[in-house]
Amino acid sequence: MRPIYTTYLLYWLLLPPTVIAQIRDTLLLPEVRITDVRLGRPDSMMAYRIDRIPIRTVHSSLTLGESLLKSGILLRGYGPGVLQTAGFRGFAASQTQVLWNGWGLNHGMVGVTDLSLYPSFLMSEVVVNRGGGSAEYGNAAIGGIIEIHQSFDDPTTIHTGVGSFGSLTFGGKTAFKIQETDVSLGAFRRQTRNDFFYKDVFRFPIVDRRRENASNELTSLMMSMRHERPNRVRYLNLWLSGADSEIPGPISAGIAQATQTDILRRVNAGTSFRYARGWIGVDAIATQQRLDYLDAASNVDSRSEVSIGGVRLFWAMPGIRIQTESRVTSIDFTEYAPPVRYESAISITAVRNGASGTLRVDHDSFYGAFWSGAVGMRASHFRAQLARSFGVPTFNDLYWPLLGNRDLIPETANKAEIGFFGKLLSVEVDVPLYAARIRDGIQWIPQSDGRVRPLNVREVTSFGLEPRLSYRSTWNGVGFDTNLEANYIRSRYTKERFAGDQSVNKRVAYVPEWQTLAETTLIWKGWMFSPGYRFTGDRFTTEDERFPMPAMGLWELSLGHTRHFETFSATALWRMDNATDLDYSLIRWYPMPGRQHTFTLHIQFK
């Protein structure tokens, strides 16, 4: 019985720093209450653009990565449900921080988050901040942040789905009260073979071949408890996940036999109370992530466990938040034994009369103190912001046997953004323009002795434009929701890394200059029809622009129907991805599936 008593003790002693937006889980009515979970500000007060992924997009996707892919964000992946990472505006995946209840989820050793490990079904909202607003989150948020939210008032929902290439999904979630305590429970199970056909261009003549060694299974469980009174809040979150994946190799090298096992355990809890005009609280987190990688053909048997513990104190009043936090990270790894890492920070964020600012000072036991911050303003149809952020080297960068470099220093980025927004003939228009420069970027570079080591030699300068048009209306009982977005980015290497470097003024690898997204949703008498189109311009797989990948355009179609009964409602959804059966890849020599169908059924109890 001791674990039960320990759980209740954590619950009554600790607090969440925020109250998450309440969102109804509905496929056809994607309205959300928009608030900033850090300061309680509406989006209309921010000096940077916030992208909130619609609920219908989140819940019609299997993973967090897929929901981002369908919202104009550049995703890199080795196949469906296998190692997905996201980046935007020329920043790498290791420079994008994924947050859960304000705490970073990036892996302490490699510095990235595998988005395929996070099922969309358990999320109530996904928020993307591509701009300088990420400065208040500290390390690894140098390029931007992706926030995962969950709700406490989701109705009881059962999900089941079947799709192409052996895809099966099952899930359920419910919310209820125990006296004055809100409780939310969720579970999700996914398995897929991923045995799709692809064109084997390494055979002559070219033949269709079935993908092998690409199956994966995922189980995820989540529990949340919250006890809220007018002057006090208590909060507890638990999240457990396990995944077994076969890791496919590039088709140029034959069939690989590597496997990977991921086990994630997370608990986050806290308490806060009202003081004067604001709130004072404490928030704590403990995480453990195990990653085992086995490649018998290459004689690799790598096993690691990353443990993180952190505590945060804050004082929040209308328009201002002062926060201090500490975190400790320890690594248990078969390849090396690094020292424990201690991190602490203090920050202040303020918003008043359209002006906003953030100042954060971090201290790292490996590097000492450094700062980040942002200043911005917002008027009726205009916003602007300047920001500075940083990212410290990962454990692998510092301590990998014979190759790690302990002389590395943190990466830094300076960012600027201006935006114009408003309504034009009932069409919502948002046009941000941005510029960013990364200095002392860490990159693994071949040395004269033939070994590859990490060095602070990468400098990237990016300029871009992200116009978006949105239109929503109702005509003769038919609802229309249309979104158009175009992303232009000019991202270049601007510093010679070594003598004779051919990458200077060349495009950053895998970053297209153009991306566009067009989607229309029609709703009529419980029916929903949604066609969508995503275009990604040509990309180069090497830094000297020698090996291009062609542009690609993907069509998607969705058709669903919701029927209401006395005690529940049922939504059946059919989705077809890659409707034109395009042969394409997100990473060179790692093919993606052709045309694929998915059928899902959501039963939602009243």
Coordinates of C-alpha atoms in Angstrom, one line a residue:
M1 CA 0.0 0.0 0.0
R2 CA 3.0 2.3 0.3
P3 CA 3.0 3.4 -3.4
I4 CA -0.7 4.5 -3.0
Y5 CA 0.1 6.6 0.1
T6 CA 3.1 8.1 -1.7
T7 CA 0.9 9.1 -4.7
Y8 CA -1.6 10.8 -2.5
L9 CA 1.1 12.6 -0.6
L10 CA 2.6 14.0 -3.8
Y11 CA -0.9 15.0 -4.9
W12 CA -1.7 16.9 -1.8
L13 CA 1.6 18.6 -1.4
L14 CA 2.5 19.7 -5.0
L15 CA 1.0 22.0 -7.6
P16 CA 0.7 22.8 -11.3
P17 CA 2.0 26.2 -12.3
T18 CA -0.9 26.7 -14.7
V19 CA -4.5 25.9 -15.5
I20 CA -4.8 24.3 -18.9
A21 CA -7.4 25.4 -21.4
Q22 CA -10.5 23.3 -21.3
I23 CA -11.2 21.8 -24.7
R24 CA -14.0 19.5 -25.8
D25 CA -13.0 16.5 -27.7
T26 CA -15.0 16.8 -30.8
L27 CA -14.1 15.8 -34.3
L28 CA -16.4 18.2 -36.2
L29 CA -16.5 21.2 -33.9
P30 CA -12.8 22.3 -33.4
E31 CA -13.5 25.3 -31.2
V32 CA -11.0 25.9 -28.3
R33 CA -10.7 28.4 -25.6
I34 CA -7.4 30.2 -26.4
T35 CA -5.2 31.2 -23.5
D36 CA -1.5 31.4 -22.8
V37 CA -0.8 28.8 -20.2
R38 CA 2.2 30.8 -18.8
L39 CA 0.5 34.1 -18.0
G40 CA -3.2 33.6 -18.7
R41 CA -2.9 36.0 -21.6
P42 CA -5.1 35.7 -24.7
D43 CA -3.2 35.1 -28.0
S44 CA -4.3 38.6 -29.0
M45 CA -1.7 40.1 -26.6
M46 CA 1.3 38.2 -27.8
A47 CA 4.2 39.8 -29.8
Y48 CA 4.6 36.6 -31.8
R49 CA 2.3 34.2 -33.6
I50 CA 1.0 31.1 -31.8
D51 CA -0.2 28.2 -34.0
R52 CA -2.8 26.0 -32.3
I53 CA -3.4 22.7 -34.1
P54 CA -7.1 22.1 -34.6
I55 CA -8.6 19.2 -32.6
R56 CA -9.8 17.5 -35.7
T57 CA -6.2 17.4 -37.0
V58 CA -4.8 16.2 -33.7
H59 CA -7.3 13.4 -33.3
S60 CA -7.3 12.3 -36.9
S61 CA -3.5 11.6 -36.7
L62 CA -1.8 8.7 -35.0
T63 CA 1.2 10.6 -33.6
L64 CA 2.2 14.1 -32.5
G65 CA 4.5 14.1 -35.5
E66 CA 1.7 13.4 -38.0
S67 CA -0.5 16.2 -36.6
L68 CA 2.4 18.7 -37.0
L69 CA 3.1 17.5 -40.6
K70 CA -0.5 18.3 -41.6
S71 CA -0.1 21.8 -40.2
G72 CA 2.7 23.2 -42.4
I73 CA 5.7 22.1 -40.2
L74 CA 8.7 20.4 -41.7
L75 CA 8.8 16.8 -40.4
R76 CA 11.6 14.3 -40.9
G77 CA 10.9 10.6 -40.4
Y78 CA 12.1 7.2 -41.4
G79 CA 8.6 5.8 -41.9
P80 CA 5.1 5.8 -40.4
G81 CA 5.4 5.8 -36.6
V82 CA 9.2 5.5 -36.7
L83 CA 11.5 8.2 -35.4
Q84 CA 9.8 11.5 -36.3
T85 CA 11.4 14.9 -35.5
A86 CA 10.3 18.4 -36.3
G87 CA 12.1 21.6 -37.1
F88 CA 11.1 25.0 -38.6
R89 CA 12.6 28.2 -39.8
G90 CA 15.9 26.6 -40.6
F91 CA 16.5 25.3 -37.0
A92 CA 17.3 21.6 -36.4
A93 CA 15.2 19.2 -34.4
S94 CA 17.7 19.4 -31.5
Q95 CA 16.9 23.1 -31.4
T96 CA 13.2 22.6 -30.9
Q97 CA 11.9 21.9 -27.4
V98 CA 8.8 19.7 -26.8
L99 CA 7.0 20.6 -23.6
W100 CA 4.6 18.8 -21.4
N101 CA 3.0 21.0 -18.6
G102 CA 5.9 23.4 -19.1
W103 CA 8.7 20.8 -18.7
G104 CA 11.0 19.8 -21.6
L105 CA 10.8 16.3 -23.0
N106 CA 13.9 16.3 -25.2
H107 CA 16.2 13.4 -24.6
G108 CA 19.1 14.4 -22.4
M109 CA 21.7 12.4 -24.4
V110 CA 20.8 13.2 -28.0
G111 CA 18.8 16.4 -27.5
V112 CA 15.8 15.6 -29.6
T113 CA 12.3 14.2 -29.0
D114 CA 10.9 11.3 -31.1
L115 CA 7.4 12.6 -31.9
S116 CA 6.2 9.1 -32.9
L117 CA 6.2 8.1 -29.2
Y118 CA 3.4 10.5 -28.3
P119 CA -0.1 9.4 -29.4
S120 CA -2.4 12.3 -30.5
F121 CA -5.5 10.6 -29.0
L122 CA -4.4 11.5 -25.5
M123 CA -3.9 15.2 -26.3
S124 CA -6.5 17.9 -26.1
E125 CA -4.4 20.5 -27.9
V126 CA -1.0 21.0 -29.5
V127 CA 0.5 24.6 -29.5
V128 CA 3.5 25.6 -31.7
N129 CA 5.6 28.7 -31.0
R130 CA 8.0 29.2 -33.9
G131 CA 9.2 32.7 -32.8
G132 CA 11.1 34.4 -30.0
G133 CA 8.5 33.6 -27.4
S134 CA 10.5 30.4 -26.8
A135 CA 13.2 32.5 -25.0
E136 CA 11.4 32.1 -21.6
Y137 CA 11.8 28.3 -21.8
G138 CA 15.6 28.2 -21.7
N139 CA 17.9 25.5 -23.0
A140 CA 17.0 23.7 -26.2
A141 CA 14.2 26.1 -27.1
I142 CA 16.6 27.9 -29.4
G143 CA 14.4 27.4 -32.5
G144 CA 10.9 27.1 -31.0
I145 CA 8.7 25.0 -28.8
I146 CA 5.9 22.5 -29.2
E147 CA 3.5 22.2 -26.2
I148 CA 1.4 19.2 -25.4
H149 CA -1.8 20.0 -23.5
Q150 CA -4.4 17.7 -21.9
S151 CA -7.9 18.3 -20.6
F152 CA -9.7 17.5 -17.4
D153 CA -13.3 17.5 -18.8
D154 CA -13.1 15.2 -21.9
P155 CA -16.2 13.1 -22.1
T156 CA -15.8 9.4 -22.0
T157 CA -14.5 8.3 -25.4
I158 CA -13.7 5.0 -27.0
H159 CA -11.6 4.9 -30.2
T160 CA -10.7 2.1 -32.6
G161 CA -9.1 2.2 -35.9
V162 CA -7.8 0.0 -38.7
G163 CA -5.6 1.1 -41.6
S164 CA -3.4 0.1 -44.5
F165 CA -0.2 -2.0 -43.9
G166 CA -1.4 -3.7 -40.7
S167 CA -2.3 -0.6 -38.7
L168 CA -4.5 -1.2 -35.7
T169 CA -5.3 1.4 -32.9
F170 CA -7.3 1.2 -29.8
G171 CA -7.9 3.9 -27.1
G172 CA -10.1 5.1 -24.4
K173 CA -10.3 8.0 -22.0
T174 CA -12.7 9.3 -19.4
A175 CA -13.1 12.1 -16.9
F176 CA -15.0 12.1 -13.6
K177 CA -15.1 13.6 -10.2
I178 CA -14.3 12.1 -6.8
Q179 CA -15.8 14.5 -4.4
E180 CA -14.1 17.8 -5.3
T181 CA -11.3 16.2 -7.3
D182 CA -11.3 16.1 -11.1
V183 CA -9.8 12.8 -12.5
S184 CA -8.9 12.1 -16.1
L185 CA -7.7 8.7 -17.4
G186 CA -6.5 7.7 -20.8
A187 CA -5.0 4.7 -22.6
F188 CA -3.9 4.1 -26.2
R189 CA -2.5 1.1 -28.1
R190 CA -1.0 1.2 -31.6
Q191 CA 0.6 -1.5 -33.7
T192 CA 1.5 -1.6 -37.4
R193 CA 3.6 -3.7 -39.8
N194 CA 4.4 -0.9 -42.2
D195 CA 4.9 -3.5 -45.0
F196 CA 4.1 -1.2 -47.8
F197 CA 5.5 -1.5 -51.4
Y198 CA 8.2 0.9 -52.7
K199 CA 10.2 1.1 -55.9
D200 CA 13.6 -0.4 -55.5
V201 CA 15.8 1.9 -57.7
F202 CA 18.9 -0.2 -56.8
R203 CA 17.7 -3.1 -59.0
F204 CA 17.6 -3.2 -62.8
P205 CA 15.0 -3.2 -63.9
I206 CA 13.3 -1.2 -61.1
V207 CA 11.0 -3.5 -59.2
D208 CA 8.3 -3.0 -56.5
R209 CA 9.5 -4.4 -53.2
R210 CA 7.8 -4.7 -49.8
R211 CA 9.3 -2.8 -46.9
E212 CA 10.7 -5.0 -44.2
N213 CA 11.8 -4.6 -40.6
A214 CA 9.6 -1.5 -40.1
S215 CA 6.9 -2.7 -37.6
N216 CA 6.3 -0.9 -34.3
E217 CA 4.1 -1.2 -31.3
L218 CA 3.2 1.5 -28.7
T219 CA 1.3 1.5 -25.4
S220 CA 0.6 4.8 -23.6
L221 CA -1.2 5.4 -20.3
M222 CA -2.1 8.8 -18.7
M223 CA -3.7 9.9 -15.5
S224 CA -4.4 13.4 -14.2
M225 CA -5.9 14.6 -11.0
R226 CA -6.8 18.1 -10.0
H227 CA -8.4 19.6 -6.9
E228 CA -9.4 23.2 -7.4
R229 CA -10.8 25.7 -4.9
P230 CA -11.2 29.4 -5.3
N231 CA -7.9 30.0 -3.4
R232 CA -5.9 26.8 -3.9
V233 CA -5.1 24.3 -6.6
R234 CA -3.5 20.8 -6.3
Y235 CA -2.5 18.8 -9.3
L236 CA -1.0 15.5 -10.3
N237 CA 0.0 14.0 -13.8
L238 CA 1.3 10.6 -14.6
W239 CA 2.3 9.4 -18.0
L240 CA 3.7 6.0 -18.8
S241 CA 4.7 4.8 -22.3
G242 CA 6.4 1.8 -23.9
A243 CA 7.4 1.2 -27.5
D244 CA 9.0 -1.6 -29.4
S245 CA 10.2 -0.7 -32.9
E246 CA 12.0 -2.3 -35.7
I247 CA 14.4 0.2 -37.3
P248 CA 14.5 0.0 -41.1
G249 CA 17.7 0.9 -42.9
P250 CA 18.1 2.9 -46.1
I251 CA 17.1 0.9 -49.1
S252 CA 20.5 1.6 -50.6
A253 CA 22.1 -0.7 -47.9
G254 CA 19.7 -3.6 -48.0
I255 CA 17.5 -4.8 -45.1
A256 CA 18.7 -3.8 -41.6
Q257 CA 17.8 -5.8 -38.5
A258 CA 18.0 -3.2 -35.8
T259 CA 15.4 -2.9 -33.0
Q260 CA 14.7 -0.3 -30.4
T261 CA 12.8 -0.3 -27.1
D262 CA 11.7 3.0 -25.4
I263 CA 10.2 3.1 -21.9
L264 CA 9.1 6.5 -20.6
R265 CA 7.9 7.3 -17.0
R266 CA 6.8 10.8 -16.0
V267 CA 5.2 12.3 -13.0
N268 CA 4.4 16.0 -12.6
A269 CA 2.6 17.5 -9.5
G270 CA 2.2 20.7 -7.7
T271 CA 0.2 23.1 -5.6
S272 CA -0.5 26.8 -5.6
F273 CA -2.5 29.3 -3.6
R274 CA -3.8 32.8 -4.2
Y275 CA -1.8 35.6 -2.7
A276 CA -3.0 39.2 -3.0
R277 CA -3.8 39.7 -6.7
G278 CA -1.8 36.7 -8.0
W279 CA -0.8 33.1 -7.3
I280 CA 2.3 31.5 -5.6
G281 CA 3.1 27.9 -6.3
V282 CA 5.6 25.1 -6.6
D283 CA 5.7 22.5 -9.4
A284 CA 7.8 19.4 -9.6
I285 CA 8.7 16.7 -12.1
A286 CA 10.5 13.4 -12.2
T287 CA 11.1 11.5 -15.4
Q288 CA 12.9 8.4 -16.5
Q289 CA 13.5 7.4 -20.1
R290 CA 15.1 4.1 -21.1
L291 CA 16.3 3.5 -24.6
D292 CA 17.8 0.1 -25.7
Y293 CA 19.1 -0.2 -29.3
L294 CA 20.3 -3.5 -30.7
D295 CA 21.9 -4.0 -34.1
A296 CA 23.4 -7.5 -34.2
A297 CA 24.8 -7.1 -37.7
S298 CA 26.9 -4.1 -36.6
N299 CA 27.6 -5.6 -33.2
V300 CA 25.8 -2.7 -31.4
D301 CA 24.1 -3.3 -28.1
S302 CA 23.4 0.1 -26.6
R303 CA 21.4 0.6 -23.4
S304 CA 20.7 3.9 -21.7
E305 CA 18.6 5.4 -19.0
V306 CA 18.1 9.1 -18.5
S307 CA 16.7 10.3 -15.1
I308 CA 15.6 13.9 -14.5
G309 CA 14.2 15.6 -11.5
G310 CA 13.2 19.2 -11.3
V311 CA 11.3 21.7 -9.1
R312 CA 9.9 25.1 -10.0
L313 CA 8.7 28.0 -7.8
F314 CA 6.7 30.8 -9.3
W315 CA 4.7 34.0 -8.5
A316 CA 2.2 35.0 -11.1
M317 CA 0.2 38.2 -11.2
P318 CA -1.9 39.8 -14.0
G319 CA 0.7 40.5 -16.7
I320 CA 3.8 39.4 -14.8
R321 CA 5.4 36.1 -13.8
I322 CA 8.6 35.5 -11.8
Q323 CA 10.0 32.0 -11.7
T324 CA 12.9 30.1 -10.4
E325 CA 13.7 26.4 -11.2
S326 CA 16.3 23.8 -10.7
R327 CA 16.9 20.5 -12.4
V328 CA 19.3 17.5 -12.1
T329 CA 20.0 15.0 -14.9
S330 CA 21.9 11.7 -14.5
I331 CA 22.8 9.2 -17.2
D332 CA 23.3 5.4 -17.0
F333 CA 24.8 4.3 -20.3
T334 CA 26.7 1.3 -21.6
E335 CA 29.1 3.5 -23.7
Y336 CA 30.3 6.2 -21.2
A337 CA 29.7 7.4 -17.6
P338 CA 29.2 11.2 -17.6
P339 CA 28.9 13.3 -14.4
V340 CA 25.6 14.5 -13.1
R341 CA 24.4 17.7 -14.6
Y342 CA 22.9 20.5 -12.5
E343 CA 20.8 23.3 -14.0
S344 CA 19.1 26.3 -12.4
A345 CA 17.4 29.4 -13.7
I346 CA 15.5 32.5 -12.8
S347 CA 13.2 34.4 -15.1
I348 CA 10.8 37.2 -15.3
T349 CA 8.2 37.7 -18.0
A350 CA 5.9 40.8 -18.2
V351 CA 3.2 42.1 -20.5
R352 CA 1.7 45.6 -20.2
N353 CA -0.1 47.9 -22.6
G354 CA 0.9 46.0 -25.7
A355 CA 4.6 45.7 -24.6
S356 CA 6.2 42.4 -23.5
G357 CA 9.5 41.3 -22.3
T358 CA 11.3 38.2 -20.9
L359 CA 14.7 38.0 -19.2
R360 CA 16.1 34.6 -18.1
V361 CA 19.4 33.8 -16.5
D362 CA 20.5 30.1 -16.5
H363 CA 23.3 28.4 -14.7
D364 CA 24.7 25.1 -15.9
S365 CA 27.2 23.0 -13.9
F366 CA 29.2 22.4 -17.0
Y367 CA 29.2 26.0 -18.4
G368 CA 28.3 28.5 -15.7
A369 CA 25.9 31.3 -16.3
F370 CA 24.3 32.7 -19.6
W371 CA 21.2 34.6 -20.5
S372 CA 18.3 34.7 -22.9
G373 CA 15.5 37.1 -23.4
A374 CA 13.0 38.8 -25.6
V375 CA 11.3 42.2 -26.0
G376 CA 8.2 42.9 -28.1
M377 CA 5.2 45.0 -28.8
R378 CA 1.8 44.5 -30.3
A379 CA -0.6 47.2 -31.7
S380 CA -4.0 46.8 -33.3
H381 CA -2.7 45.1 -36.6
F382 CA 1.0 44.9 -36.0
R383 CA 3.5 43.0 -33.8
A384 CA 7.3 42.9 -33.5
Q385 CA 9.8 41.1 -31.3
L386 CA 13.6 40.7 -30.8
A387 CA 14.9 37.6 -29.0
R388 CA 18.0 35.8 -27.9
S389 CA 18.1 32.1 -26.9
F390 CA 20.7 29.3 -26.4
G391 CA 21.3 25.6 -26.4
V392 CA 23.9 23.7 -24.5
P393 CA 25.8 20.7 -25.9
T394 CA 24.2 17.3 -25.3
F395 CA 25.9 14.5 -23.2
N396 CA 26.8 12.7 -26.5
D397 CA 28.4 15.8 -27.8
L398 CA 30.6 16.1 -24.7
Y399 CA 31.3 12.5 -23.6
W400 CA 31.0 10.1 -26.5
P401 CA 34.1 7.8 -26.3
L402 CA 37.1 9.1 -28.2
L403 CA 34.9 11.5 -30.1
G404 CA 33.2 13.8 -27.6
N405 CA 34.4 17.4 -27.3
R406 CA 34.5 18.9 -23.8
D407 CA 35.6 22.2 -25.2
L408 CA 32.3 22.9 -26.8
I409 CA 30.3 26.0 -25.9
P410 CA 26.6 26.7 -26.0
E411 CA 24.9 27.5 -29.3
T412 CA 23.2 31.0 -29.5
A413 CA 20.5 32.4 -31.8
N414 CA 19.4 36.0 -32.4
K415 CA 15.9 36.3 -33.8
A416 CA 13.7 39.1 -35.1
E417 CA 10.1 39.0 -36.2
I418 CA 7.4 41.4 -37.4
G419 CA 3.9 40.5 -38.3
F420 CA 0.8 42.1 -39.8
F421 CA -2.6 40.6 -39.0
G422 CA -6.3 41.5 -39.2
K423 CA -9.4 40.8 -41.3
L424 CA -9.9 41.6 -45.0
L425 CA -13.4 40.9 -46.4
S426 CA -14.2 38.4 -43.6
V427 CA -10.8 36.6 -44.2
E428 CA -8.4 36.4 -41.3
V429 CA -4.9 37.4 -42.5
D430 CA -1.6 36.8 -40.6
V431 CA 1.7 37.6 -42.3
P432 CA 4.8 37.2 -40.2
L433 CA 8.3 38.1 -41.5
Y434 CA 11.3 36.8 -39.6
A435 CA 15.1 36.6 -39.5
A436 CA 17.4 34.4 -37.4
R437 CA 21.1 33.7 -37.1
I438 CA 22.6 30.8 -35.3
R439 CA 26.1 31.2 -34.0
D440 CA 28.5 28.6 -32.6
G441 CA 26.2 25.9 -33.9
I442 CA 27.4 22.3 -33.0
Q443 CA 28.0 20.0 -35.9
W444 CA 29.9 16.7 -36.2
I445 CA 32.7 17.3 -38.7
P446 CA 35.2 14.8 -40.2
Q447 CA 38.8 15.4 -38.9
S448 CA 42.2 14.9 -40.5
D449 CA 42.5 11.6 -38.7
G450 CA 39.3 10.3 -40.3
R451 CA 37.3 10.6 -37.1
V452 CA 34.1 12.7 -36.9
R453 CA 33.9 15.0 -33.9
P454 CA 31.5 17.8 -32.8
L455 CA 32.7 21.4 -33.2
N456 CA 31.2 24.9 -32.7
V457 CA 31.6 25.7 -36.4
R458 CA 28.1 26.0 -37.8
E459 CA 26.6 29.4 -38.6
V460 CA 23.2 29.6 -40.3
T461 CA 21.3 32.7 -41.4
S462 CA 17.6 32.5 -42.2
F463 CA 15.0 34.9 -43.6
G464 CA 11.4 33.9 -44.2
L465 CA 7.7 34.8 -44.7
E466 CA 4.7 32.8 -43.5
P467 CA 1.5 34.3 -44.8
R468 CA -1.7 32.5 -43.7
L469 CA -5.4 33.1 -44.7
S470 CA -8.3 31.7 -42.8
Y471 CA -12.0 31.8 -43.6
R472 CA -14.9 30.4 -41.7
S473 CA -18.6 30.9 -42.4
T474 CA -22.0 29.1 -42.6
W475 CA -24.3 29.2 -45.7
N476 CA -27.6 27.5 -46.0
G477 CA -26.7 25.2 -43.1
V478 CA -23.3 24.3 -44.6
G479 CA -20.2 25.2 -42.5
F480 CA -17.0 26.2 -44.3
D481 CA -13.6 26.3 -42.8
T482 CA -10.7 27.1 -45.1
N483 CA -7.0 27.6 -44.4
L484 CA -4.2 28.5 -46.8
E485 CA -0.6 28.9 -45.7
A486 CA 2.6 29.4 -47.6
N487 CA 6.0 29.3 -46.0
Y488 CA 9.1 30.8 -47.8
I489 CA 12.5 30.4 -46.1
R490 CA 15.9 31.3 -47.3
S491 CA 18.2 29.4 -45.0
R492 CA 21.9 29.4 -45.8
Y493 CA 25.3 28.4 -44.3
T494 CA 27.1 31.7 -43.9
K495 CA 30.4 30.8 -42.3
E496 CA 33.3 28.6 -43.6
R497 CA 33.7 25.6 -41.2
F498 CA 37.0 24.5 -42.6
A499 CA 39.4 25.3 -45.5
G500 CA 37.7 24.8 -48.8
D501 CA 34.2 24.4 -47.3
Q502 CA 31.8 24.2 -50.3
S503 CA 28.6 24.8 -48.2
V504 CA 29.0 28.5 -47.7
N505 CA 26.0 30.4 -49.1
K506 CA 24.3 27.0 -49.9
R507 CA 20.9 25.9 -48.6
V508 CA 20.7 24.1 -45.3
A509 CA 20.3 20.4 -45.9
Y510 CA 16.7 19.1 -46.1
V511 CA 15.2 22.6 -45.7
P512 CA 12.9 23.5 -48.7
E513 CA 12.5 27.1 -49.8
W514 CA 8.8 26.7 -50.2
Q515 CA 6.0 24.9 -48.4
T516 CA 2.3 25.4 -48.9
L517 CA -0.7 24.0 -47.2
A518 CA -4.3 24.2 -48.3
E519 CA -7.3 22.6 -46.5
T520 CA -11.1 23.1 -46.7
T521 CA -13.6 21.5 -44.3
L522 CA -17.3 21.3 -45.1
I523 CA -19.8 20.4 -42.4
W524 CA -23.5 19.6 -43.1
K525 CA -26.0 17.8 -41.0
G526 CA -23.4 15.7 -39.2
W527 CA -21.3 15.0 -42.3
M528 CA -17.8 16.3 -42.7
F529 CA -15.7 16.3 -45.9
S530 CA -12.2 17.7 -45.9
P531 CA -9.7 17.8 -48.9
G532 CA -6.2 18.9 -48.3
Y533 CA -3.0 19.5 -50.2
R534 CA 0.6 19.9 -49.0
F535 CA 3.4 21.0 -51.2
T536 CA 7.1 20.7 -50.2
G537 CA 9.7 22.2 -52.5
D538 CA 12.9 20.6 -53.6
R539 CA 15.5 19.8 -50.9
F540 CA 19.2 19.0 -50.9
T541 CA 20.4 16.1 -48.8
T542 CA 24.0 17.3 -48.6
E543 CA 25.4 20.7 -47.5
D544 CA 27.1 21.3 -50.9
E545 CA 23.8 20.9 -52.8
R546 CA 25.1 17.9 -54.8
F547 CA 22.2 15.5 -54.2
P548 CA 18.7 17.0 -54.6
M549 CA 15.4 15.5 -53.7
P550 CA 12.5 16.5 -55.9
A551 CA 9.5 18.7 -54.9
M552 CA 6.4 16.8 -53.8
G553 CA 2.7 17.5 -53.5
L554 CA 0.5 15.2 -51.4
W555 CA -3.3 15.1 -51.5
E556 CA -5.4 14.0 -48.5
L557 CA -9.1 13.3 -48.3
S558 CA -11.3 12.8 -45.2
L559 CA -14.9 11.9 -45.0
G560 CA -16.8 11.5 -41.7
H561 CA -20.2 11.3 -40.2
T562 CA -21.4 11.9 -36.6
R563 CA -24.7 10.5 -35.4
H564 CA -26.2 11.4 -32.1
F565 CA -28.1 8.9 -29.8
E566 CA -29.7 9.3 -26.5
T567 CA -26.6 8.4 -24.4
F568 CA -23.8 8.7 -26.8
S569 CA -22.6 10.0 -30.2
A570 CA -20.6 8.0 -32.8
T571 CA -18.2 9.5 -35.4
A572 CA -17.0 7.3 -38.2
L573 CA -14.1 8.7 -40.2
W574 CA -12.4 7.5 -43.4
R575 CA -9.1 9.2 -44.4
M576 CA -7.0 8.7 -47.4
D577 CA -3.4 9.9 -47.3
N578 CA -1.2 10.4 -50.4
A579 CA -4.3 10.0 -52.6
T580 CA -2.3 10.2 -55.8
D581 CA 0.0 7.3 -54.7
L582 CA 3.1 9.5 -55.0
D583 CA 6.5 7.9 -54.6
Y584 CA 8.4 10.1 -52.1
S585 CA 10.7 10.2 -49.1
L586 CA 11.2 12.6 -46.2
I587 CA 14.8 11.4 -45.8
R588 CA 16.9 10.1 -48.7
W589 CA 16.6 6.4 -49.3
Y590 CA 13.9 6.0 -46.7
P591 CA 10.7 5.6 -48.7
M592 CA 7.3 6.6 -47.3
P593 CA 4.0 4.7 -48.1
G594 CA 2.0 5.2 -51.2
R595 CA -1.8 5.6 -51.0
Q596 CA -3.1 4.5 -47.6
H597 CA -6.5 4.3 -46.0
T598 CA -7.5 4.6 -42.4
F599 CA -11.0 4.0 -40.8
T600 CA -11.6 5.1 -37.3
L601 CA -14.6 5.0 -35.0
H602 CA -15.1 7.4 -32.0
I603 CA -17.8 6.7 -29.5
Q604 CA -18.4 9.6 -27.2
F605 CA -20.7 9.2 -24.2
K606 CA -22.8 12.1 -22.9

